[in-house]
Amino acid sequence: MKEFIEELIKREDESIVSVIAFTTYNPSIGRVLEAGGIKKFQQIAEALVKALPAVTTAHDFDAVHSQTVSRLIRDFRTARGIEVSYGQAQKPINVFLKVYVDWAHRPSREVRDRLLPFLHVPLDSILMKAIKARCSAWYSSEIRPKITASQQAFSLSKLDQKTYQSWQDFFRQQYPQKPLVFDIAWAVNRIKT
């Protein structure tokens, strides 16, 4: 039994990544992406976690984030068998990072505190509509010109990297110490709907 317990203790960090990946992937995007994608997402989350301690700047974080999103786009298809968009790919990654880094204080408190100003806000239609309602001038000048079709406005399947980055830049400018504070709008506005 002692060896079994030692093995469990040794694998705790791995287990935390795996469970958080599973519990964030399914509700955030599991129904939109291909069936059976959780194992692939867990591998993506493991690679992402290994890269986090080396991140020291927003530029570093954005590069790691972009590589991770690109990997998800490359490795996944949607449930309908089509290519995953940037908007769809960012969602499980950002929800995973929110829970793993911010809420679970992983991989360490020091890394969490360093990463908080860099983390991206998980985008979805609820949050984007809430921001548009409260910051209509910004939305009209920064986001609206990038929208080429009306259905694109709040659709993750139509969200490209350039528009996505405009949203993240806005969040960082408005609350640089912890842009993830804007994710609270998702919870508050989801309750209303």
Coordinates of N, CA, C and O in Angstrom, one line a residue:
M1 N 0.8 -1.2 0.0 CA 0.0 0.0 0.0 C 0.9 1.3 0.0 O 0.5 2.2 -0.6
K2 N 2.0 1.2 0.7 CA 2.9 2.4 0.8 C 3.3 2.8 -0.6 O 3.3 4.0 -1.0
E3 N 3.7 1.8 -1.5 CA 4.1 2.1 -2.8 C 3.0 2.7 -3.7 O 3.2 3.6 -4.5
F4 N 1.8 2.2 -3.5 CA 0.7 2.7 -4.2 C 0.4 4.2 -3.8 O 0.2 5.1 -4.7
I5 N 0.5 4.5 -2.5 CA 0.3 5.9 -2.1 C 1.4 6.8 -2.6 O 1.1 7.9 -3.1
E6 N 2.6 6.3 -2.6 CA 3.7 7.1 -3.1 C 3.5 7.4 -4.6 O 3.8 8.5 -5.1
E7 N 3.0 6.4 -5.4 CA 2.7 6.6 -6.8 C 1.6 7.6 -7.0 O 1.7 8.5 -7.9
L8 N 0.6 7.6 -6.1 CA -0.5 8.5 -6.2 C 0.0 10.0 -6.0 O -0.3 10.9 -6.7
I9 N 0.8 10.1 -4.9 CA 1.4 11.4 -4.6 C 2.3 11.9 -5.7 O 2.2 13.1 -6.1
K10 N 3.1 11.0 -6.3 CA 3.9 11.4 -7.4 C 3.2 11.9 -8.6 O 3.6 12.7 -9.4
R11 N 2.0 11.4 -8.8 CA 1.2 11.7 -10.0 C 0.1 12.7 -9.7 O -0.8 12.9 -10.6
E12 N 0.1 13.3 -8.6 CA -1.0 14.3 -8.3 C -1.0 15.5 -9.2 O -2.1 15.8 -9.7
D13 N 0.1 16.1 -9.6 CA 0.1 17.2 -10.5 C -0.5 16.8 -11.9 O -1.3 17.5 -12.5
E14 N -0.1 15.6 -12.3 CA -0.6 15.1 -13.6 C -2.1 14.9 -13.5 O -2.8 15.3 -14.5
S15 N -2.6 14.4 -12.4 CA -4.0 14.2 -12.2 C -4.8 15.5 -12.2 O -5.9 15.6 -12.8
I16 N -4.2 16.5 -11.6 CA -4.9 17.8 -11.5 C -5.1 18.4 -12.9 O -6.1 18.9 -13.3
V17 N -4.0 18.3 -13.7 CA -4.1 18.8 -15.1 C -5.2 18.0 -15.9 O -6.0 18.6 -16.6
S18 N -5.2 16.7 -15.7 CA -6.1 15.9 -16.5 C -7.5 16.1 -16.1 O -8.4 16.3 -16.9
V19 N -7.8 16.3 -14.8 CA -9.2 16.5 -14.3 C -9.7 17.9 -14.7 O -10.8 18.0 -15.2
I20 N -8.8 18.9 -14.5 CA -9.2 20.2 -14.9 C -9.5 20.3 -16.4 O -10.4 20.9 -16.9
A21 N -8.6 19.7 -17.2 CA -8.8 19.7 -18.6 C -10.2 19.0 -19.0 O -10.9 19.6 -19.8
F22 N -10.5 17.9 -18.4 CA -11.7 17.2 -18.6 C -12.9 18.1 -18.2 O -13.9 18.3 -19.0
T23 N -12.9 18.6 -17.0 CA -14.0 19.4 -16.5 C -14.2 20.8 -17.1 O -15.3 21.3 -17.1
T24 N -13.2 21.3 -17.8 CA -13.3 22.6 -18.5 C -13.7 22.4 -20.0 O -14.4 23.2 -20.5
Y25 N -13.1 21.3 -20.6 CA -13.4 21.1 -22.0 C -14.8 20.7 -22.3 O -15.5 21.3 -23.1
N26 N -15.4 19.8 -21.5 CA -16.8 19.4 -21.8 C -17.8 20.5 -21.8 O -18.5 20.7 -22.7
P27 N -17.9 21.3 -20.7 CA -18.9 22.3 -20.7 C -18.6 23.5 -21.6 O -19.5 24.2 -22.1
S28 N -17.3 23.8 -21.8 CA -16.9 25.0 -22.6 C -17.1 24.8 -24.1 O -17.5 25.7 -24.8
I29 N -16.8 23.6 -24.6 CA -16.8 23.4 -26.1 C -17.0 22.0 -26.5 O -17.0 21.7 -27.7
G30 N -17.1 21.1 -25.6 CA -17.2 19.6 -25.9 C -18.2 19.2 -26.9 O -18.0 18.4 -27.7
R31 N -19.4 19.9 -26.8 CA -20.5 19.5 -27.8 C -20.2 20.1 -29.2 O -20.7 19.6 -30.2
V32 N -19.4 21.1 -29.3 CA -19.1 21.7 -30.6 C -18.0 20.9 -31.3 O -18.0 20.8 -32.6
L33 N -17.0 20.4 -30.6 CA -15.9 19.7 -31.2 C -16.2 18.3 -31.3 O -17.1 17.7 -30.8
E34 N -15.3 17.6 -32.1 CA -15.5 16.2 -32.4 C -15.6 15.3 -31.2 O -15.1 15.6 -30.1
A35 N -16.4 14.2 -31.3 CA -16.6 13.3 -30.2 C -15.2 12.7 -29.9 O -14.4 12.4 -30.8
G36 N -15.0 12.4 -28.6 CA -13.8 11.8 -28.2 C -12.6 12.7 -28.1 O -11.5 12.2 -28.0
G37 N -12.8 14.0 -28.2 CA -11.7 14.9 -28.2 C -11.0 15.1 -26.8 O -10.0 15.8 -26.8
I38 N -11.6 14.7 -25.8 CA -11.1 15.0 -24.4 C -9.6 14.5 -24.2 O -8.8 15.2 -23.7
K39 N -9.3 13.3 -24.7 CA -7.9 12.8 -24.5 C -6.9 13.7 -25.3 O -5.9 14.0 -24.7
K40 N -7.3 14.1 -26.5 CA -6.4 15.0 -27.2 C -6.3 16.4 -26.5 O -5.2 17.0 -26.4
F41 N -7.4 16.9 -25.9 CA -7.3 18.1 -25.2 C -6.5 18.0 -24.0 O -5.7 18.9 -23.6
Q42 N -6.6 16.9 -23.3 CA -5.7 16.7 -22.1 C -4.2 16.7 -22.5 O -3.4 17.3 -21.7
Q43 N -3.9 16.2 -23.6 CA -2.5 16.3 -24.1 C -2.1 17.7 -24.4 O -0.9 18.1 -24.1
I44 N -3.0 18.4 -25.0 CA -2.7 19.9 -25.3 C -2.5 20.6 -23.9 O -1.6 21.4 -23.8
A45 N -3.4 20.3 -23.0 CA -3.3 21.0 -21.7 C -2.0 20.7 -21.0 O -1.3 21.5 -20.4
E46 N -1.5 19.4 -21.1 CA -0.3 19.0 -20.4 C 0.9 19.8 -21.0 O 1.8 20.3 -20.3
A47 N 0.9 19.9 -22.4 CA 2.0 20.6 -23.0 C 2.0 22.1 -22.6 O 3.0 22.7 -22.4
L48 N 0.8 22.7 -22.6 CA 0.6 24.1 -22.2 C 1.1 24.3 -20.8 O 1.9 25.3 -20.5
V49 N 0.8 23.4 -19.8 CA 1.2 23.6 -18.5 C 2.7 23.6 -18.3 O 3.3 24.3 -17.6
K50 N 3.4 22.7 -19.1 CA 4.8 22.6 -19.1 C 5.5 24.0 -19.6 O 6.6 24.3 -19.1
A51 N 4.8 24.7 -20.4 CA 5.4 25.9 -21.0 C 5.1 27.1 -20.0 O 5.9 28.1 -20.1
L52 N 4.2 27.0 -19.1 CA 3.8 28.2 -18.3 C 4.9 28.8 -17.4 O 5.1 30.0 -17.3
P53 N 5.7 27.9 -16.7 CA 6.7 28.5 -15.8 C 7.8 29.4 -16.5 O 8.3 30.3 -15.9
A54 N 8.0 29.2 -17.8 CA 9.0 30.0 -18.6 C 8.4 31.3 -19.0 O 9.1 32.2 -19.5
V55 N 7.1 31.5 -18.9 CA 6.4 32.8 -19.4 C 6.7 33.9 -18.4 O 6.4 33.8 -17.2
T56 N 7.3 35.0 -18.9 CA 7.6 36.1 -18.1 C 7.0 37.4 -18.6 O 7.0 38.4 -17.8
T57 N 6.5 37.4 -19.8 CA 5.9 38.7 -20.4 C 4.6 38.3 -21.1 O 4.3 37.2 -21.4
A58 N 3.8 39.4 -21.4 CA 2.6 39.2 -22.1 C 2.9 38.6 -23.5 O 2.2 37.8 -24.0
H59 N 4.0 39.1 -24.1 CA 4.4 38.6 -25.4 C 4.7 37.1 -25.3 O 4.3 36.4 -26.2
D60 N 5.4 36.7 -24.3 CA 5.7 35.2 -24.1 C 4.4 34.5 -24.0 O 4.2 33.4 -24.7
F61 N 3.5 35.0 -23.2 CA 2.2 34.3 -23.0 C 1.4 34.2 -24.3 O 0.9 33.2 -24.7
D62 N 1.3 35.3 -25.0 CA 0.6 35.4 -26.3 C 1.2 34.4 -27.3 O 0.4 33.7 -28.1
A63 N 2.5 34.2 -27.3 CA 3.1 33.2 -28.2 C 2.8 31.8 -27.8 O 2.4 31.0 -28.7
V64 N 2.9 31.5 -26.6 CA 2.5 30.1 -26.1 C 1.0 29.9 -26.4 O 0.6 28.8 -26.8
H65 N 0.2 30.9 -26.1 CA -1.3 30.8 -26.3 C -1.6 30.5 -27.8 O -2.3 29.6 -28.2
S66 N -0.9 31.3 -28.7 CA -1.2 31.2 -30.1 C -0.7 29.8 -30.6 O -1.4 29.2 -31.4
Q67 N 0.4 29.3 -30.1 CA 0.9 28.0 -30.5 C -0.1 26.9 -30.0 O -0.4 25.9 -30.8
T68 N -0.7 27.1 -28.8 CA -1.6 26.1 -28.3 C -2.9 26.1 -29.1 O -3.5 25.1 -29.4
V69 N -3.4 27.3 -29.4 CA -4.6 27.4 -30.2 C -4.4 26.8 -31.6 O -5.2 26.0 -32.1
S70 N -3.2 27.1 -32.2 CA -2.9 26.5 -33.5 C -2.8 25.0 -33.5 O -3.3 24.3 -34.4
R71 N -2.3 24.4 -32.4 CA -2.3 23.0 -32.2 C -3.7 22.4 -32.2 O -4.0 21.4 -32.8
L72 N -4.6 23.1 -31.4 CA -5.9 22.6 -31.3 C -6.6 22.7 -32.7 O -7.3 21.7 -33.1
I73 N -6.4 23.7 -33.4 CA -7.0 23.9 -34.7 C -6.5 22.8 -35.6 O -7.3 22.2 -36.4
R74 N -5.2 22.5 -35.5 CA -4.6 21.4 -36.4 C -5.1 20.0 -36.0 O -5.4 19.2 -36.9
D75 N -5.3 19.7 -34.7 CA -5.6 18.4 -34.3 C -7.0 18.1 -34.1 O -7.4 16.9 -33.9
F76 N -7.9 19.0 -34.2 CA -9.3 18.8 -34.0 C -10.2 19.1 -35.2 O -9.8 19.9 -36.1
R77 N -11.3 18.6 -35.3 CA -12.4 19.0 -36.2 C -13.6 19.3 -35.3 O -13.7 18.9 -34.2
T78 N -14.6 20.0 -35.9 CA -15.8 20.2 -35.2 C -16.7 18.9 -35.2 O -16.4 18.0 -36.0
A79 N -17.7 18.9 -34.5 CA -18.7 17.7 -34.5 C -19.3 17.5 -35.9 O -19.7 16.4 -36.3
R80 N -19.3 18.6 -36.7 CA -19.8 18.5 -38.1 C -18.7 18.2 -39.1 O -18.9 18.2 -40.3
G81 N -17.5 17.9 -38.6 CA -16.4 17.5 -39.5 C -15.7 18.6 -40.2 O -14.9 18.4 -41.1
I82 N -15.9 19.9 -39.8 CA -15.2 21.0 -40.4 C -14.1 21.5 -39.6 O -14.0 21.2 -38.4
E83 N -13.3 22.4 -40.1 CA -12.1 23.0 -39.4 C -12.6 23.8 -38.2 O -13.6 24.5 -38.3
V84 N -11.9 23.7 -37.2 CA -12.1 24.5 -36.0 C -11.7 25.9 -36.2 O -10.6 26.2 -36.7
S85 N -12.5 26.9 -35.8 CA -12.1 28.3 -35.9 C -11.2 28.7 -34.8 O -11.1 28.1 -33.7
Y86 N -10.6 29.9 -34.9 CA -9.8 30.4 -33.8 C -10.7 30.7 -32.6 O -10.3 30.4 -31.5
G87 N -11.9 31.2 -32.8 CA -12.8 31.5 -31.7 C -13.2 30.2 -31.0 O -13.3 30.2 -29.8
Q88 N -13.4 29.1 -31.7 CA -13.8 27.9 -31.0 C -12.6 27.3 -30.3 O -12.7 26.8 -29.2
A89 N -11.4 27.4 -30.9 CA -10.2 26.8 -30.2 C -9.8 27.6 -29.0 O -9.3 27.0 -28.0
Q90 N -10.0 28.9 -28.9 CA -9.6 29.6 -27.8 C -10.4 29.3 -26.5 O -9.9 29.4 -25.4
K91 N -11.6 28.9 -26.7 CA -12.5 28.8 -25.6 C -12.1 27.7 -24.6 O -11.9 28.0 -23.4
P92 N -11.8 26.5 -24.9 CA -11.4 25.5 -23.9 C -10.1 25.8 -23.3 O -9.8 25.5 -22.1
I93 N -9.2 26.4 -24.1 CA -7.8 26.7 -23.6 C -7.9 27.8 -22.6 O -7.4 27.7 -21.5
N94 N -8.7 28.9 -22.8 CA -8.9 29.9 -21.9 C -9.6 29.5 -20.6 O -9.3 30.0 -19.5
V95 N -10.6 28.7 -20.8 CA -11.4 28.2 -19.6 C -10.4 27.3 -18.8 O -10.4 27.4 -17.5
F96 N -9.7 26.5 -19.4 CA -8.7 25.6 -18.7 C -7.7 26.5 -17.9 O -7.5 26.3 -16.7
L97 N -7.1 27.5 -18.6 CA -6.2 28.4 -17.9 C -6.8 29.2 -16.7 O -6.2 29.3 -15.7
K98 N -8.0 29.6 -16.9 CA -8.7 30.3 -15.8 C -8.8 29.4 -14.6 O -8.4 29.8 -13.5
V99 N -9.2 28.2 -14.8 CA -9.4 27.3 -13.7 C -8.1 26.8 -13.1 O -7.8 26.9 -11.9
Y100 N -7.2 26.4 -14.0 CA -5.9 25.9 -13.6 C -5.0 26.9 -12.9 O -4.5 26.7 -11.8
V101 N -4.8 28.0 -13.6 CA -3.9 29.1 -13.1 C -4.5 29.9 -12.0 O -4.0 30.1 -10.9
D102 N -5.7 30.6 -12.4 CA -6.3 31.5 -11.5 C -6.9 30.9 -10.2 O -6.6 31.2 -9.1
W103 N -7.8 30.0 -10.5 CA -8.6 29.4 -9.4 C -7.8 28.3 -8.6 O -7.9 28.3 -7.4
A104 N -7.1 27.5 -9.3 CA -6.3 26.4 -8.6 C -4.9 26.8 -8.2 O -4.2 26.1 -7.5
H105 N -4.5 28.0 -8.6 CA -3.2 28.5 -8.2 C -2.1 27.6 -8.6 O -1.1 27.3 -7.9
R106 N -2.2 27.1 -9.9 CA -1.2 26.2 -10.4 C -0.5 26.8 -11.6 O -1.0 27.7 -12.2
P107 N 0.7 26.4 -11.9 CA 1.5 25.4 -11.3 C 2.1 25.8 -10.0 O 2.5 24.9 -9.2
S108 N 2.1 27.0 -9.6 CA 2.5 27.5 -8.3 C 1.9 28.9 -8.1 O 1.5 29.5 -9.0
R109 N 1.9 29.3 -6.9 CA 1.4 30.7 -6.6 C 2.2 31.7 -7.3 O 1.7 32.7 -7.8
E110 N 3.5 31.5 -7.3 CA 4.4 32.5 -7.9 C 4.1 32.6 -9.4 O 4.0 33.7 -10.0
V111 N 3.9 31.5 -10.1 CA 3.6 31.5 -11.5 C 2.2 32.1 -11.8 O 2.0 32.9 -12.7
R112 N 1.3 31.7 -10.9 CA -0.1 32.3 -11.1 C 0.0 33.8 -11.0 O -0.6 34.5 -11.8
D113 N 0.6 34.3 -10.0 CA 0.7 35.8 -9.8 C 1.3 36.5 -11.0 O 0.9 37.6 -11.4
R114 N 2.4 35.9 -11.5 CA 3.1 36.5 -12.7 C 2.2 36.4 -13.9 O 2.2 37.3 -14.7
L115 N 1.4 35.3 -14.1 CA 0.6 35.2 -15.3 C -0.8 35.9 -15.3 O -1.3 36.2 -16.3
L116 N -1.3 36.3 -14.1 CA -2.6 36.9 -14.1 C -2.8 38.1 -15.0 O -3.9 38.2 -15.7
P117 N -1.9 39.0 -15.2 CA -2.1 40.1 -16.1 C -2.1 39.6 -17.6 O -2.5 40.4 -18.4
F118 N -1.6 38.4 -17.9 CA -1.4 38.0 -19.2 C -2.6 37.1 -19.7 O -2.8 37.0 -20.9
L119 N -3.3 36.4 -18.8 CA -4.3 35.4 -19.2 C -5.4 36.1 -20.0 O -5.8 37.2 -19.8
H120 N -5.8 35.3 -21.0 CA -6.9 35.7 -21.9 C -8.3 35.4 -21.3 O -8.4 34.4 -20.6
V121 N -9.2 36.3 -21.6 CA -10.6 36.1 -21.2 C -11.3 35.1 -22.1 O -11.2 35.3 -23.4
P122 N -11.9 34.0 -21.7 CA -12.6 33.1 -22.6 C -13.8 33.9 -23.2 O -14.7 34.4 -22.6
L123 N -13.7 34.0 -24.6 CA -14.8 34.7 -25.3 C -15.9 33.8 -25.6 O -15.7 32.6 -26.0
D124 N -17.1 34.3 -25.5 CA -18.3 33.6 -26.0 C -19.4 34.7 -26.2 O -19.1 35.9 -25.9
S125 N -20.5 34.3 -26.8 CA -21.5 35.3 -27.2 C -22.0 36.1 -26.0 O -22.3 37.3 -26.1
I126 N -22.2 35.4 -24.9 CA -22.7 36.1 -23.7 C -21.8 37.2 -23.2 O -22.3 38.4 -23.0
L127 N -20.5 37.0 -23.1 CA -19.6 38.0 -22.7 C -19.5 39.1 -23.8 O -19.5 40.3 -23.4
M128 N -19.4 38.7 -25.0 CA -19.2 39.8 -26.1 C -20.4 40.7 -26.1 O -20.3 41.9 -26.3
K129 N -21.6 40.1 -26.0 CA -22.8 41.0 -26.0 C -22.9 41.9 -24.7 O -23.3 43.1 -24.8
A130 N -22.4 41.4 -23.6 CA -22.4 42.2 -22.4 C -21.4 43.4 -22.6 O -21.7 44.5 -22.2
I131 N -20.3 43.1 -23.2 CA -19.3 44.2 -23.4 C -19.8 45.2 -24.4 O -19.7 46.4 -24.2
K132 N -20.4 44.7 -25.5 CA -21.0 45.6 -26.5 C -22.0 46.5 -25.8 O -22.1 47.7 -26.1
A133 N -22.9 46.0 -25.0 CA -23.9 46.8 -24.3 C -23.3 47.9 -23.4 O -23.9 49.0 -23.3
R134 N -22.2 47.6 -22.8 CA -21.6 48.6 -21.9 C -20.5 49.5 -22.5 O -20.2 50.5 -21.9
C135 N -19.9 49.0 -23.6 CA -18.8 49.8 -24.2 C -19.1 49.9 -25.7 O -18.3 49.5 -26.5
S136 N -20.3 50.4 -26.0 CA -20.7 50.5 -27.4 C -19.8 51.3 -28.3 O -19.6 51.0 -29.5
A137 N -19.2 52.4 -27.8 CA -18.3 53.2 -28.6 C -17.1 52.4 -29.0 O -16.6 52.4 -30.2
W138 N -16.5 51.7 -28.0 CA -15.3 50.9 -28.3 C -15.7 49.8 -29.3 O -15.0 49.6 -30.3
Y139 N -16.8 49.1 -29.1 CA -17.2 48.0 -29.9 C -17.4 48.6 -31.4 O -17.0 47.9 -32.3
S140 N -18.1 49.7 -31.5 CA -18.3 50.3 -32.8 C -17.0 50.7 -33.6 O -17.0 50.5 -34.8
S141 N -16.1 51.1 -32.8 CA -14.8 51.5 -33.5 C -13.8 50.4 -33.7 O -13.1 50.4 -34.7
E142 N -13.8 49.4 -32.8 CA -12.7 48.4 -32.8 C -13.2 47.1 -33.4 O -12.4 46.4 -34.0
I143 N -14.4 46.7 -33.0 CA -14.8 45.3 -33.4 C -15.7 45.4 -34.7 O -15.6 44.6 -35.6
R144 N -16.7 46.2 -34.6 CA -17.7 46.3 -35.7 C -17.0 46.4 -37.1 O -17.5 45.7 -38.0
P145 N -16.0 47.2 -37.3 CA -15.4 47.3 -38.6 C -14.7 45.9 -39.1 O -14.5 45.7 -40.3
K146 N -14.4 45.0 -38.2 CA -13.8 43.8 -38.5 C -14.9 42.7 -38.9 O -14.5 41.6 -39.3
I147 N -16.1 43.0 -38.6 CA -17.2 42.0 -38.9 C -17.7 42.2 -40.3 O -18.1 43.2 -40.7
T148 N -17.6 41.1 -41.1 CA -17.9 41.1 -42.5 C -19.4 40.6 -42.8 O -19.9 40.9 -43.8
A149 N -19.9 39.9 -41.8 CA -21.3 39.4 -42.0 C -22.0 39.5 -40.6 O -21.4 39.3 -39.6
S150 N -23.3 39.8 -40.7 CA -24.0 40.0 -39.4 C -24.0 38.8 -38.5 O -23.9 38.9 -37.3
Q151 N -24.0 37.6 -39.0 CA -23.9 36.4 -38.1 C -22.5 36.2 -37.5 O -22.4 35.5 -36.5
Q152 N -21.5 37.0 -37.9 CA -20.2 36.9 -37.4 C -20.1 37.6 -36.0 O -19.2 37.3 -35.3
A153 N -20.9 38.5 -35.8 CA -20.8 39.4 -34.6 C -20.5 38.7 -33.3 O -19.5 39.1 -32.6
F154 N -21.2 37.7 -32.9 CA -21.0 37.0 -31.7 C -20.7 35.5 -31.8 O -20.9 34.8 -30.9
S155 N -20.4 35.1 -33.0 CA -20.2 33.6 -33.3 C -18.8 33.2 -33.1 O -17.9 33.8 -33.8
L156 N -18.5 32.3 -32.3 CA -17.1 31.8 -32.1 C -16.7 31.1 -33.4 O -15.5 31.1 -33.7
S157 N -17.6 30.5 -34.1 CA -17.2 29.8 -35.4 C -16.7 30.8 -36.5 O -16.0 30.4 -37.4
K158 N -17.0 32.1 -36.3 CA -16.6 33.1 -37.3 C -15.5 34.0 -36.7 O -15.1 35.0 -37.4
L159 N -15.1 33.8 -35.5 CA -14.1 34.7 -34.8 C -12.7 34.4 -35.3 O -12.2 33.3 -35.0
D160 N -12.1 35.3 -35.9 CA -10.7 35.1 -36.4 C -9.7 35.6 -35.3 O -10.1 36.3 -34.4
Q161 N -8.4 35.4 -35.6 CA -7.4 35.7 -34.6 C -7.3 37.2 -34.4 O -7.1 37.7 -33.3
K162 N -7.4 38.0 -35.5 CA -7.2 39.4 -35.4 C -8.3 40.1 -34.5 O -8.0 40.9 -33.6
T163 N -9.5 39.7 -34.7 CA -10.7 40.2 -33.9 C -10.6 39.7 -32.5 O -10.8 40.5 -31.5
Y164 N -10.2 38.4 -32.3 CA -10.0 37.9 -31.0 C -9.0 38.7 -30.2 O -9.2 39.0 -29.1
Q165 N -7.8 39.0 -30.9 CA -6.8 39.8 -30.2 C -7.3 41.2 -29.8 O -6.9 41.7 -28.8
S166 N -8.1 41.8 -30.6 CA -8.7 43.1 -30.3 C -9.5 43.0 -29.0 O -9.4 43.9 -28.1
W167 N -10.2 42.0 -28.8 CA -11.0 41.8 -27.6 C -10.0 41.6 -26.4 O -10.2 42.3 -25.3
Q168 N -8.9 40.8 -26.5 CA -8.0 40.6 -25.4 C -7.2 41.9 -25.1 O -7.0 42.2 -23.9
D169 N -6.9 42.7 -26.1 CA -6.2 43.9 -25.9 C -7.1 44.9 -25.1 O -6.6 45.6 -24.2
F170 N -8.4 44.9 -25.4 CA -9.3 45.7 -24.7 C -9.4 45.3 -23.2 O -9.3 46.2 -22.3
F171 N -9.5 44.0 -22.9 CA -9.6 43.5 -21.6 C -8.3 43.9 -20.8 O -8.4 44.4 -19.6
R172 N -7.1 43.7 -21.4 CA -5.9 44.1 -20.8 C -5.8 45.6 -20.5 O -5.2 46.0 -19.5
Q173 N -6.3 46.4 -21.4 CA -6.2 47.9 -21.2 C -7.1 48.3 -20.1 O -6.8 49.2 -19.3
Q174 N -8.3 47.7 -20.0 CA -9.3 48.1 -19.1 C -8.9 47.7 -17.6 O -9.2 48.4 -16.7
Y175 N -8.4 46.5 -17.5 CA -8.0 46.0 -16.1 C -6.8 45.2 -16.2 O -6.8 44.0 -16.2
P176 N -5.6 45.9 -16.3 CA -4.3 45.2 -16.6 C -3.9 44.2 -15.5 O -3.2 43.3 -15.8
Q177 N -4.3 44.4 -14.3 CA -3.8 43.5 -13.2 C -4.5 42.2 -13.3 O -3.9 41.2 -12.9
K178 N -5.7 42.1 -13.9 CA -6.3 40.8 -14.0 C -7.5 40.9 -15.0 O -8.6 41.0 -14.7
P179 N -7.1 40.8 -16.3 CA -8.2 40.9 -17.3 C -9.3 39.9 -17.2 O -10.4 40.1 -17.6
L180 N -9.0 38.7 -16.6 CA -10.0 37.7 -16.3 C -11.2 38.2 -15.5 O -12.2 37.5 -15.5
V181 N -11.1 39.3 -14.9 CA -12.2 39.9 -14.1 C -13.4 40.0 -15.1 O -14.6 39.8 -14.6
F182 N -13.2 40.2 -16.3 CA -14.3 40.3 -17.3 C -15.1 39.0 -17.5 O -16.2 39.0 -17.9
D183 N -14.5 37.9 -17.1 CA -15.2 36.6 -17.3 C -16.3 36.5 -16.3 O -17.3 35.8 -16.5
I184 N -16.3 37.3 -15.3 CA -17.4 37.3 -14.3 C -18.7 37.8 -15.0 O -19.8 37.3 -14.7
A185 N -18.6 38.6 -16.0 CA -19.7 39.1 -16.8 C -20.4 37.9 -17.4 O -21.7 37.9 -17.6
W186 N -19.7 36.8 -17.8 CA -20.3 35.6 -18.4 C -21.2 35.0 -17.3 O -22.4 34.7 -17.6
A187 N -20.7 34.8 -16.1 CA -21.5 34.2 -15.1 C -22.7 35.0 -14.7 O -23.8 34.5 -14.6
V188 N -22.5 36.3 -14.5 CA -23.6 37.2 -14.2 C -24.7 37.2 -15.3 O -25.9 37.2 -15.0
N189 N -24.3 37.4 -16.5 CA -25.2 37.5 -17.6 C -25.8 36.1 -18.0 O -26.9 36.1 -18.5
R190 N -25.2 35.1 -17.7 CA -25.7 33.7 -18.0 C -26.9 33.4 -17.1 O -27.9 32.8 -17.5
I191 N -26.8 33.9 -15.9 CA -27.8 33.7 -14.9 C -29.1 34.4 -15.3 O -30.2 33.9 -15.2
K192 N -28.9 35.6 -16.0 CA -30.1 36.4 -16.4 C -30.8 35.8 -17.6 O -32.0 36.0 -17.8
T193 N -30.1 35.0 -18.4 CA -30.7 34.4 -19.6 C -31.4 33.1 -19.4 O -31.3 32.4 -18.4

